[in-house]
Coordinates of C-alpha atoms in Angstrom, one line a residue:
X33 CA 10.2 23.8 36.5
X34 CA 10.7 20.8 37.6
X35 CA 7.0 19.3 37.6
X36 CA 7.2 20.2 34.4
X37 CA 10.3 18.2 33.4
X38 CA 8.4 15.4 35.2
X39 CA 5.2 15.7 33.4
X40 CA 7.5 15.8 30.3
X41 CA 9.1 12.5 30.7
X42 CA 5.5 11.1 31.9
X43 CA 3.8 11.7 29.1
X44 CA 6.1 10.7 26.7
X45 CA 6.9 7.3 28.5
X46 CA 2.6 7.0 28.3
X47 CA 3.3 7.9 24.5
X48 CA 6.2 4.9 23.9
X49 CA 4.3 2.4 25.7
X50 CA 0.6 3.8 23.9
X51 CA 3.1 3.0 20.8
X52 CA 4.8 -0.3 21.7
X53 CA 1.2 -1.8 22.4
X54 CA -0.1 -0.7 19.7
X55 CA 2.9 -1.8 17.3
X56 CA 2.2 -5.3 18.6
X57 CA -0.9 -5.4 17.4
X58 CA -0.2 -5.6 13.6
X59 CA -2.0 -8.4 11.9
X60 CA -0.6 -10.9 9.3
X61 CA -1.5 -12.1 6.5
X62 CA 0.4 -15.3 4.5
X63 CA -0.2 -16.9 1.2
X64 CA 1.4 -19.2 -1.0
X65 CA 0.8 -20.6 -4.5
X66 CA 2.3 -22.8 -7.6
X67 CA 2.2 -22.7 -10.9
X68 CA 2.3 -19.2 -11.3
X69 CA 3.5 -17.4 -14.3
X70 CA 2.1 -13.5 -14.1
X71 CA 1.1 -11.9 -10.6
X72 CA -1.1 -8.9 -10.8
X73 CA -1.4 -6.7 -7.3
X74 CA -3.5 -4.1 -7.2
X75 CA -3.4 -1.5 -4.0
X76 CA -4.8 1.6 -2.4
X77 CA -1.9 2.4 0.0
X78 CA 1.0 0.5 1.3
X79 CA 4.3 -0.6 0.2
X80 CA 5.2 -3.2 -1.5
X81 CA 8.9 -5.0 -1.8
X82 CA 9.2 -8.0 -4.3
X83 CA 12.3 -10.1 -3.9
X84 CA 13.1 -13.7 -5.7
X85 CA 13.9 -16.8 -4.6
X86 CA 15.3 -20.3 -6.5
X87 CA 11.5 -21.8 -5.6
X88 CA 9.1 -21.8 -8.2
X89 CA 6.4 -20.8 -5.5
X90 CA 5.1 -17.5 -5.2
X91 CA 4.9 -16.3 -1.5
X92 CA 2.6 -13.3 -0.6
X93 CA 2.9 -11.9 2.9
X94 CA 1.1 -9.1 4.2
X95 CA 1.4 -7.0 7.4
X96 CA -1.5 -4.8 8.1
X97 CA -3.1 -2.3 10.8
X98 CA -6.5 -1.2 9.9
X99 CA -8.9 0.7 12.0
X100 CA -11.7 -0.1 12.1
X101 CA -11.7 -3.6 11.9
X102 CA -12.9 -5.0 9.0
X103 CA -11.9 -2.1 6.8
X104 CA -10.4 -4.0 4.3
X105 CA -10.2 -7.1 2.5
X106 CA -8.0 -9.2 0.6
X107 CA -8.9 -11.0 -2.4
X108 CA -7.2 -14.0 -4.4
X109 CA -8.2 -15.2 -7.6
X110 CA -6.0 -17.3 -9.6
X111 CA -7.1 -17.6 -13.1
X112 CA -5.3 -20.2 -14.6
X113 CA -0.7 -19.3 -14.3
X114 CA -2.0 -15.8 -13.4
X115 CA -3.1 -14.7 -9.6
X116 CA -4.7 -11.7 -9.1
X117 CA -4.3 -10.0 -6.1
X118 CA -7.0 -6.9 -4.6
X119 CA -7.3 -4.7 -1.8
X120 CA -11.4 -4.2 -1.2
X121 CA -12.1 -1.5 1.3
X122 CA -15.2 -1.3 2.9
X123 CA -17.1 1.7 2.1
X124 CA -20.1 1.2 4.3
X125 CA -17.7 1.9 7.4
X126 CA -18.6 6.0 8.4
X127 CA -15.7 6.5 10.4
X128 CA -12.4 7.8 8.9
X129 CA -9.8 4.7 8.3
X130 CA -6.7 4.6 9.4
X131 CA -4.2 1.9 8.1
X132 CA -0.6 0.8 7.1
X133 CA -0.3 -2.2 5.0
X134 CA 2.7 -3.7 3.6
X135 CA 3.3 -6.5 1.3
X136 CA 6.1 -8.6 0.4
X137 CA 6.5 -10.7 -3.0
X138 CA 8.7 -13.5 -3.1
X139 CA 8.9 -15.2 -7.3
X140 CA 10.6 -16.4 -9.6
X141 CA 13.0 -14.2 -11.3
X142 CA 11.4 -14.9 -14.5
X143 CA 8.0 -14.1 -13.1
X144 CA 5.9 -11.6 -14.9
X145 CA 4.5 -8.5 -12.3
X146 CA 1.9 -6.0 -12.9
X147 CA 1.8 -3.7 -9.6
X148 CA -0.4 -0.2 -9.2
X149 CA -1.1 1.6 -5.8
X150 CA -2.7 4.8 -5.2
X151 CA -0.3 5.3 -2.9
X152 CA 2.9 3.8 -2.0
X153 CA 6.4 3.0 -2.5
X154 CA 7.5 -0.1 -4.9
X155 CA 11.2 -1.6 -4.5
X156 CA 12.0 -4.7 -6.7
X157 CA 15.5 -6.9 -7.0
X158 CA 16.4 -9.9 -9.0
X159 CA 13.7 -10.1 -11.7
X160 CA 14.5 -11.2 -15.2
X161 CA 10.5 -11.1 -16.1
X162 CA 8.9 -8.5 -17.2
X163 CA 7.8 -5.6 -14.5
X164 CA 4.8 -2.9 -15.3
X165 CA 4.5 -1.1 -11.9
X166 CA 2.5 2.5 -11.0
X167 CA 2.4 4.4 -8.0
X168 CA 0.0 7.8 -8.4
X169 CA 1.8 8.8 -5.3
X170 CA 5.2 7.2 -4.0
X171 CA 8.7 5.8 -4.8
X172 CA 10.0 3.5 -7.3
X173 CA 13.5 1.3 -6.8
X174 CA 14.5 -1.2 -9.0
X175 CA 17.5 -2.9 -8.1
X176 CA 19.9 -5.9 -10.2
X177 CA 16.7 -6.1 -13.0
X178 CA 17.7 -7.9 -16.0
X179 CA 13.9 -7.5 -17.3
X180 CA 11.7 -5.3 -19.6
X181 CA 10.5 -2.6 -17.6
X182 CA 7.4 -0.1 -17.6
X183 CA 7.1 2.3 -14.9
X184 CA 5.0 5.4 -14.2
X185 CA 4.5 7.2 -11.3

């Protein structure tokens, strides 16, 4: 019984340090822009949390694990006040992709946000803009908004 105990503990100290490594190996992504009135961000899967700030600056971060590399792509168009914000995943790759994205917002309270994922959780404080936000499959928190709001999930 106890080799088994001891395999036990071995194998999940392999697991937490198989873990740890790979938790260190998250990527980052940071962006910032002025002038902008509107933000559009469109997603397949992740979360997304957009907080303001007294700037008038719009700060995007993203934290990402794909697999495979190269899986994904992430695309930045400003079009005038208004940036436009994409996920484009690869579908040449033949492998199954595994990934966990997460993106963070800061604005201007008074920013406008359009927001849709396929899958994952929205959570929004502070704005006094206007907010139209989808998720086909996740949560939606709204917290101290003082803004017109249009939500579907």
């Amino acid at each position: 019984m106890k080799r088994g105990r001891a395999m036990t503990v071995s194998s999940l100290a392999l697991l937490l340090a198989v873990g740890l490594a790979a938790a260190g190996s998250a990527e980052e992504l940071h962006k910032s822009f002025s002038g902008i009135t509107a933000v559009e961000l469109s997603t397949v899967s992740g979360d997304v949390v957009i907080k303001t700030h007294g700037s008038s600056e719009v700060l995007v971060d993203v934290v990402y694990e794909v697999e495979p590399e190269g899986a994904v792509e992430f695309e930045f168009d400003e079009s005038g006040k208004r940036l436009v914000i994409k996920e484009s995943w690869q579908s040449k790759i033949r492998r199954p992709v595994r990934s966990d994205v997460e993106w963070t917002l800061t604005v201007p309270a008074d920013i406008e946000i359009e927001f849709s994922t396929a899958s994952g959780d929205i959570t929004a404080s502070g704005l006094t803009g206007r907010i139209d936000a989808g998720t086909a499959s996740g949560n939606i928190d709204l917290r101290d908004m003082n803004c017109d709001v249009d939500l579907s999930t």
